[in-house]
């Protein structure tokens, strides 16, 4: 499908989704969220895609938040619907059965940080700026930010960041454990692609099982999480990838994974 606010590029097994409203620093409006929802369905249906990368168009921003000019016009019910729409799309992004990497190339504020938080992990350019400044607008994060930030960096730091609305550079985001790696601005996409290419060489079934297993631990106690892990491990063993991976090791060659199940 053709998009007006997104660019979807597919190169081999790596898809890149570019938020593309550079004049508004890629702010998230209703139309963009609808397109993101559709794009995620397309990506999930395409079994050749093994990794998704998200980034922003232009030199300045990943996403500068929800579109404030749209927010300013919303009544209470519309605001609730908009928040619900954003939460649902980001839940879909979070549960996509392939790794999703945020390549934060500039401002990732409000909804921008919330999108990045719904990805599996974040690489940021040295020009990356994060934060949940909604309190400066008299609102709060509404796309899951109060939940995901607290889970990732701890409730105390999340409280401070959300109450003050303080924005912070990529270096602080690294210190807070929000970001995995800071890259030179020019090499951000190369660094993310390198990591993505490594992941595409791994078994599709094992990455999916690992993702679901780690996700499970966020909402379950250790015992429940370990039970889930046992089942996910067994599912991996039923895949052609596990047979191929172990056989290739013993035959001292590189595995060729197909991502299929044998029984
Ligand atoms: N929404 C709409 N337009 C925006 C946004 C935005 N979030 N951010 C920037 N723009 C526009 C500007 O209005 C400007 O447009 P124009 O050229 O027509 O005047 C253009 O983008 C360029 O922006 P600036 O001139 O401001 O660029 P600067 O480099 O001077 O500043 C900043 C960059 C610091 C990023 C600044 O633009 C800024 O502070 N933006 C707003 C950041 C923000 O507060 N984000 C949080 C928004 S609220 C949110 O995300 C809530 C999510 C949950 C919603 C739940 C639903 C109910």
Short mmCIF file of C-alpha atoms and ligand atoms in Angstrom, two decimals:
data_model
loop_
_atom_site.label_atom_id
_atom_site.label_comp_id
_atom_site.label_asym_id
_atom_site.label_seq_id
_atom_site.Cartn_x
_atom_site.Cartn_y
_atom_site.Cartn_z
CA UNK A 1 0.00 0.00 0.00
CA UNK A 2 1.09 3.60 -0.65
CA UNK A 3 1.45 5.76 2.46
CA UNK A 4 1.34 9.55 2.82
CA UNK A 5 3.03 9.82 6.21
CA UNK A 6 5.32 6.80 6.20
CA UNK A 7 7.89 5.28 3.90
CA UNK A 8 8.18 1.50 3.97
CA UNK A 9 11.40 0.19 2.43
CA UNK A 10 12.06 -3.52 2.17
CA UNK A 11 15.59 -4.67 1.37
CA UNK A 12 15.85 -8.44 1.42
CA UNK A 13 14.79 -9.55 4.89
CA UNK A 14 15.08 -6.11 6.54
CA UNK A 15 12.20 -3.62 6.51
CA UNK A 16 12.67 0.05 7.39
CA UNK A 17 9.70 2.22 8.32
CA UNK A 18 10.42 5.94 8.12
CA UNK A 19 8.09 8.39 9.89
CA UNK A 20 7.68 10.95 7.17
CA UNK A 21 6.21 14.31 8.21
CA UNK A 22 9.49 16.23 8.39
CA UNK A 23 7.82 19.67 8.33
CA UNK A 24 6.12 18.79 11.64
CA UNK A 25 9.20 16.89 12.90
CA UNK A 26 7.34 13.63 12.14
CA UNK A 27 4.67 14.32 14.78
CA UNK A 28 2.09 11.56 15.17
CA UNK A 29 -1.36 12.51 13.95
CA UNK A 30 -4.43 10.32 13.47
CA UNK A 31 -3.63 9.63 9.82
CA UNK A 32 -0.07 8.55 10.63
CA UNK A 33 -1.24 6.18 13.38
CA UNK A 34 -3.75 4.60 10.96
CA UNK A 35 -1.01 4.11 8.39
CA UNK A 36 1.34 2.66 11.01
CA UNK A 37 -1.34 0.14 11.96
CA UNK A 38 -1.73 -0.93 8.31
CA UNK A 39 2.02 -1.04 7.73
CA UNK A 40 2.53 -3.31 10.74
CA UNK A 41 -0.11 -5.71 9.40
CA UNK A 42 1.68 -5.78 6.04
CA UNK A 43 5.03 -6.39 7.70
CA UNK A 44 3.68 -9.20 9.86
CA UNK A 45 2.05 -10.87 6.83
CA UNK A 46 5.32 -10.79 4.87
CA UNK A 47 7.22 -13.83 6.12
CA UNK A 48 10.38 -12.78 4.26
CA UNK A 49 10.84 -9.83 6.64
CA UNK A 50 13.04 -10.83 9.59
CA UNK A 51 13.82 -7.47 11.24
CA UNK A 52 12.07 -4.08 11.33
CA UNK A 53 13.87 -0.76 11.80
CA UNK A 54 12.03 2.46 12.67
CA UNK A 55 13.48 5.90 12.03
CA UNK A 56 12.47 9.47 11.21
CA UNK A 57 12.68 11.45 7.97
CA UNK A 58 14.86 14.54 7.85
CA UNK A 59 17.92 15.53 9.82
CA UNK A 60 16.25 16.68 13.03
CA UNK A 61 13.73 14.26 14.43
CA UNK A 62 12.74 10.69 15.04
CA UNK A 63 9.26 11.81 16.21
CA UNK A 64 8.61 15.07 18.11
CA UNK A 65 5.54 13.62 19.81
CA UNK A 66 1.85 13.51 19.15
CA UNK A 67 0.69 16.26 16.80
CA UNK A 68 0.01 19.16 19.17
CA UNK A 69 -2.16 21.02 16.64
CA UNK A 70 -4.47 17.98 16.52
CA UNK A 71 -4.37 17.51 20.31
CA UNK A 72 -5.37 21.14 20.82
CA UNK A 73 -8.67 20.53 18.96
CA UNK A 74 -9.71 17.33 20.77
CA UNK A 75 -12.60 16.99 23.18
CA UNK A 76 -12.47 14.50 26.05
CA UNK A 77 -13.88 11.57 24.07
CA UNK A 78 -11.66 12.21 21.04
CA UNK A 79 -8.62 12.37 23.35
CA UNK A 80 -9.55 9.01 24.86
CA UNK A 81 -10.03 7.49 21.40
CA UNK A 82 -6.71 8.92 20.20
CA UNK A 83 -4.91 7.56 23.24
CA UNK A 84 -6.55 4.13 22.77
CA UNK A 85 -5.62 4.10 19.09
CA UNK A 86 -1.99 4.94 19.91
CA UNK A 87 -1.86 2.35 22.69
CA UNK A 88 -3.26 -0.36 20.40
CA UNK A 89 -0.84 0.42 17.57
CA UNK A 90 2.12 0.41 19.94
CA UNK A 91 0.94 -2.88 21.48
CA UNK A 92 0.89 -4.32 17.94
CA UNK A 93 4.41 -2.95 17.36
CA UNK A 94 5.63 -4.38 20.66
CA UNK A 95 4.23 -7.84 19.90
CA UNK A 96 5.39 -8.02 16.28
CA UNK A 97 6.97 -11.50 16.07
CA UNK A 98 10.29 -10.16 14.73
CA UNK A 99 12.90 -7.88 16.34
CA UNK A 100 12.12 -4.17 16.04
CA UNK A 101 14.94 -1.65 16.46
CA UNK A 102 14.39 2.09 16.93
CA UNK A 103 17.06 4.14 15.16
CA UNK A 104 16.57 7.45 16.97
CA UNK A 105 18.08 10.09 14.71
CA UNK A 106 17.06 13.25 16.60
CA UNK A 107 14.17 14.43 18.78
CA UNK A 108 12.15 11.56 20.26
CA UNK A 109 9.81 13.45 22.54
CA UNK A 110 6.49 12.48 24.09
CA UNK A 111 4.89 10.01 21.67
CA UNK A 112 8.32 9.69 20.01
CA UNK A 113 9.90 8.28 23.17
CA UNK A 114 6.75 6.15 23.59
CA UNK A 115 7.20 4.63 20.10
CA UNK A 116 10.87 3.93 20.84
CA UNK A 117 9.92 2.31 24.16
CA UNK A 118 7.61 -0.11 22.31
CA UNK A 119 10.54 -1.32 20.17
CA UNK A 120 12.77 -4.21 21.26
CA UNK A 121 15.72 -1.89 21.75
CA UNK A 122 17.03 1.52 20.79
CA UNK A 123 20.17 2.73 19.01
CA UNK A 124 20.47 6.51 19.11
CA UNK A 125 22.44 9.07 17.17
CA UNK A 126 24.60 11.35 19.32
CA UNK A 127 22.00 14.01 18.36
CA UNK A 128 19.15 11.98 19.92
CA UNK A 129 17.01 13.77 22.51
CA UNK A 130 14.49 11.89 24.63
CA UNK A 131 11.83 12.79 27.15
CA UNK A 132 8.19 12.77 28.10
CA UNK A 133 7.48 16.53 28.26
CA UNK A 134 3.67 16.14 28.29
CA UNK A 135 3.37 17.78 31.73
CA UNK A 136 4.65 21.01 30.11
CA UNK A 137 1.50 20.88 27.94
CA UNK A 138 -0.84 20.11 30.82
CA UNK A 139 -1.32 16.46 29.79
CA UNK A 140 0.37 13.13 30.47
CA UNK A 141 1.91 10.48 28.22
CA UNK A 142 -1.00 8.62 26.62
CA UNK A 143 0.61 5.98 24.41
CA UNK A 144 1.82 3.68 27.19
CA UNK A 145 4.69 5.92 28.34
CA UNK A 146 3.75 5.95 32.03
CA UNK A 147 3.84 2.14 31.94
CA UNK A 148 6.80 1.28 29.70
CA UNK A 149 9.20 3.95 30.97
CA UNK A 150 8.66 2.89 34.59
CA UNK A 151 9.23 -0.77 33.66
CA UNK A 152 12.44 0.02 31.79
CA UNK A 153 14.17 2.59 34.03
CA UNK A 154 12.33 2.06 37.33
CA UNK A 155 9.38 3.91 38.85
CA UNK A 156 11.43 6.54 40.73
CA UNK A 157 13.31 7.84 37.69
CA UNK A 158 10.16 7.59 35.54
CA UNK A 159 8.28 9.68 38.10
CA UNK A 160 10.98 12.37 38.06
CA UNK A 161 11.16 12.49 34.26
CA UNK A 162 7.39 12.56 33.77
CA UNK A 163 6.67 15.07 36.58
CA UNK A 164 9.39 17.51 35.47
CA UNK A 165 8.96 16.91 31.73
CA UNK A 166 12.76 17.19 31.52
CA UNK A 167 14.22 16.19 28.16
CA UNK A 168 17.64 14.54 28.04
CA UNK A 169 20.33 13.76 25.48
CA UNK A 170 21.25 10.32 24.16
CA UNK A 171 24.20 10.07 26.59
CA UNK A 172 21.81 10.33 29.56
CA UNK A 173 19.44 7.86 27.88
CA UNK A 174 22.35 5.41 27.73
CA UNK A 175 23.09 6.00 31.41
CA UNK A 176 19.40 5.42 32.26
CA UNK A 177 19.37 2.11 30.37
CA UNK A 178 16.88 3.42 27.81
CA UNK A 179 19.28 3.16 24.89
CA UNK A 180 21.61 0.26 24.00
CA UNK A 181 24.11 2.19 21.92
CA UNK A 182 25.00 5.73 20.85
CA UNK A 183 26.24 6.07 17.28
CA UNK A 184 27.85 8.86 15.31
CA UNK A 185 24.97 10.69 13.58
CA UNK A 186 26.19 9.74 10.11
CA UNK A 187 26.73 6.07 10.90
CA UNK A 188 23.48 5.46 12.84
CA UNK A 189 21.70 3.58 10.05
CA UNK A 190 24.84 1.60 9.14
CA UNK A 191 25.26 0.53 12.77
CA UNK A 192 21.59 -0.46 13.07
CA UNK A 193 21.71 -2.33 9.75
CA UNK A 194 24.79 -4.23 10.87
CA UNK A 195 22.99 -5.37 14.00
CA UNK A 196 19.86 -6.19 11.95
CA UNK A 197 21.90 -8.25 9.50
CA UNK A 198 23.33 -10.29 12.36
CA UNK A 199 19.80 -11.00 13.63
CA UNK A 200 18.58 -12.07 10.18
CA UNK A 201 21.18 -14.84 10.26
CA UNK A 202 19.60 -16.36 13.39
CA UNK A 203 16.65 -18.76 13.43
CA UNK A 204 13.31 -17.00 12.91
CA UNK A 205 11.57 -19.38 15.30
CA UNK A 206 14.18 -18.88 18.04
CA UNK A 207 14.03 -15.07 17.86
CA UNK A 208 10.24 -15.15 18.04
CA UNK A 209 10.33 -17.55 21.00
CA UNK A 210 12.98 -15.45 22.77
CA UNK A 211 10.98 -12.26 22.22
CA UNK A 212 7.76 -13.78 23.58
CA UNK A 213 9.60 -15.33 26.51
CA UNK A 214 11.27 -12.04 27.52
CA UNK A 215 7.94 -10.18 27.10
CA UNK A 216 6.27 -12.72 29.35
CA UNK A 217 8.70 -11.95 32.18
CA UNK A 218 7.56 -8.32 32.23
CA UNK A 219 4.09 -9.28 33.39
CA UNK A 220 4.59 -12.57 35.20
CA UNK A 221 6.43 -13.94 38.23
CA UNK A 222 9.65 -15.94 37.71
CA UNK A 223 7.94 -19.33 37.97
CA UNK A 224 5.29 -18.45 35.34
CA UNK A 225 7.96 -16.92 33.10
CA UNK A 226 10.11 -20.07 33.35
CA UNK A 227 7.13 -22.27 32.50
CA UNK A 228 6.55 -20.15 29.41
CA UNK A 229 10.24 -20.42 28.56
CA UNK A 230 10.11 -24.27 28.76
CA UNK A 231 7.19 -24.35 26.32
CA UNK A 232 8.87 -21.85 24.00
CA UNK A 233 12.07 -23.94 24.15
CA UNK A 234 10.09 -27.06 23.18
CA UNK A 235 8.49 -25.19 20.26
CA UNK A 236 11.98 -24.23 19.03
CA UNK A 237 12.99 -27.88 19.17
CA UNK A 238 10.04 -28.73 16.91
CA UNK A 239 11.39 -26.37 14.26
CA UNK A 240 13.65 -27.20 11.34
CA UNK A 241 15.90 -24.38 12.62
CA UNK A 242 16.84 -26.26 15.81
CA UNK A 243 17.64 -29.43 13.83
CA UNK A 244 19.67 -27.42 11.32
CA UNK A 245 21.46 -25.25 13.92
CA UNK A 246 22.64 -28.16 16.05
CA UNK A 247 23.51 -30.33 13.01
CA UNK A 248 25.48 -27.48 11.39
CA UNK A 249 27.50 -26.99 14.58
CA UNK A 250 28.41 -30.68 14.71
CA UNK A 251 29.27 -30.67 10.99
CA UNK A 252 31.41 -27.52 11.53
CA UNK A 253 29.52 -25.41 8.97
CA UNK A 254 27.25 -22.37 9.03
CA UNK A 255 23.53 -23.13 9.49
CA UNK A 256 20.93 -22.37 6.83
CA UNK A 257 17.72 -21.56 8.71
CA UNK A 258 14.31 -21.92 7.04
CA UNK A 259 12.03 -21.02 9.95
CA UNK A 260 9.69 -23.97 9.40
CA UNK A 261 8.29 -26.59 11.76
CA UNK A 262 8.91 -30.29 11.26
CA UNK A 263 6.18 -31.75 13.43
N1 LIG B 1 3.20 18.52 17.00
C1 LIG B 1 2.95 19.30 15.92
N2 LIG B 1 3.89 20.05 15.33
C2 LIG B 1 5.14 20.00 15.83
C3 LIG B 1 5.47 19.19 16.92
C4 LIG B 1 4.43 18.40 17.52
N3 LIG B 1 4.65 17.57 18.53
N4 LIG B 1 6.79 19.36 17.20
C5 LIG B 1 7.26 20.23 16.29
N5 LIG B 1 6.27 20.62 15.47
C6 LIG B 1 6.36 21.57 14.35
C7 LIG B 1 6.51 23.00 14.84
O1 LIG B 1 5.26 23.54 15.19
C8 LIG B 1 7.17 23.66 13.65
O2 LIG B 1 6.17 23.91 12.70
P1 LIG B 1 6.19 25.32 11.87
O3 LIG B 1 7.48 25.28 11.12
O4 LIG B 1 4.98 25.21 11.00
O5 LIG B 1 6.14 26.40 12.90
C9 LIG B 1 8.06 22.56 13.08
O6 LIG B 1 7.55 21.32 13.61
C10 LIG B 1 9.51 22.68 13.51
O7 LIG B 1 9.54 22.76 14.94
P2 LIG B 1 10.30 23.93 15.73
O8 LIG B 1 10.37 25.17 14.92
O9 LIG B 1 9.69 24.01 17.10
O10 LIG B 1 11.77 23.29 15.82
P3 LIG B 1 12.86 23.56 16.91
O11 LIG B 1 14.12 22.93 16.40
O12 LIG B 1 12.92 24.99 17.30
O13 LIG B 1 12.37 22.74 18.22
C11 LIG B 1 11.49 20.84 19.37
C12 LIG B 1 12.30 21.35 18.16
C13 LIG B 1 12.27 21.11 20.67
C14 LIG B 1 11.29 19.34 19.20
C15 LIG B 1 10.13 21.56 19.43
O14 LIG B 1 9.52 21.50 18.14
C16 LIG B 1 9.16 20.98 20.42
O15 LIG B 1 9.29 21.22 21.61
N6 LIG B 1 8.16 20.20 19.96
C17 LIG B 1 7.14 19.64 20.79
C18 LIG B 1 7.67 18.50 21.64
C19 LIG B 1 6.61 17.98 22.55
O16 LIG B 1 6.14 18.64 23.45
N7 LIG B 1 6.20 16.70 22.35
C20 LIG B 1 5.18 16.06 23.11
C21 LIG B 1 3.86 16.21 22.41
S1 LIG B 1 2.51 15.56 23.38
C22 LIG B 1 2.61 13.89 23.17
O17 LIG B 1 3.46 13.38 22.50
C23 LIG B 1 1.56 13.09 23.85
C24 LIG B 1 1.55 11.63 23.41
C25 LIG B 1 0.36 10.90 23.98
C26 LIG B 1 -0.92 11.48 23.43
C27 LIG B 1 -2.10 10.83 24.03
C28 LIG B 1 -3.39 11.25 23.37
C29 LIG B 1 -4.46 11.84 24.17
#
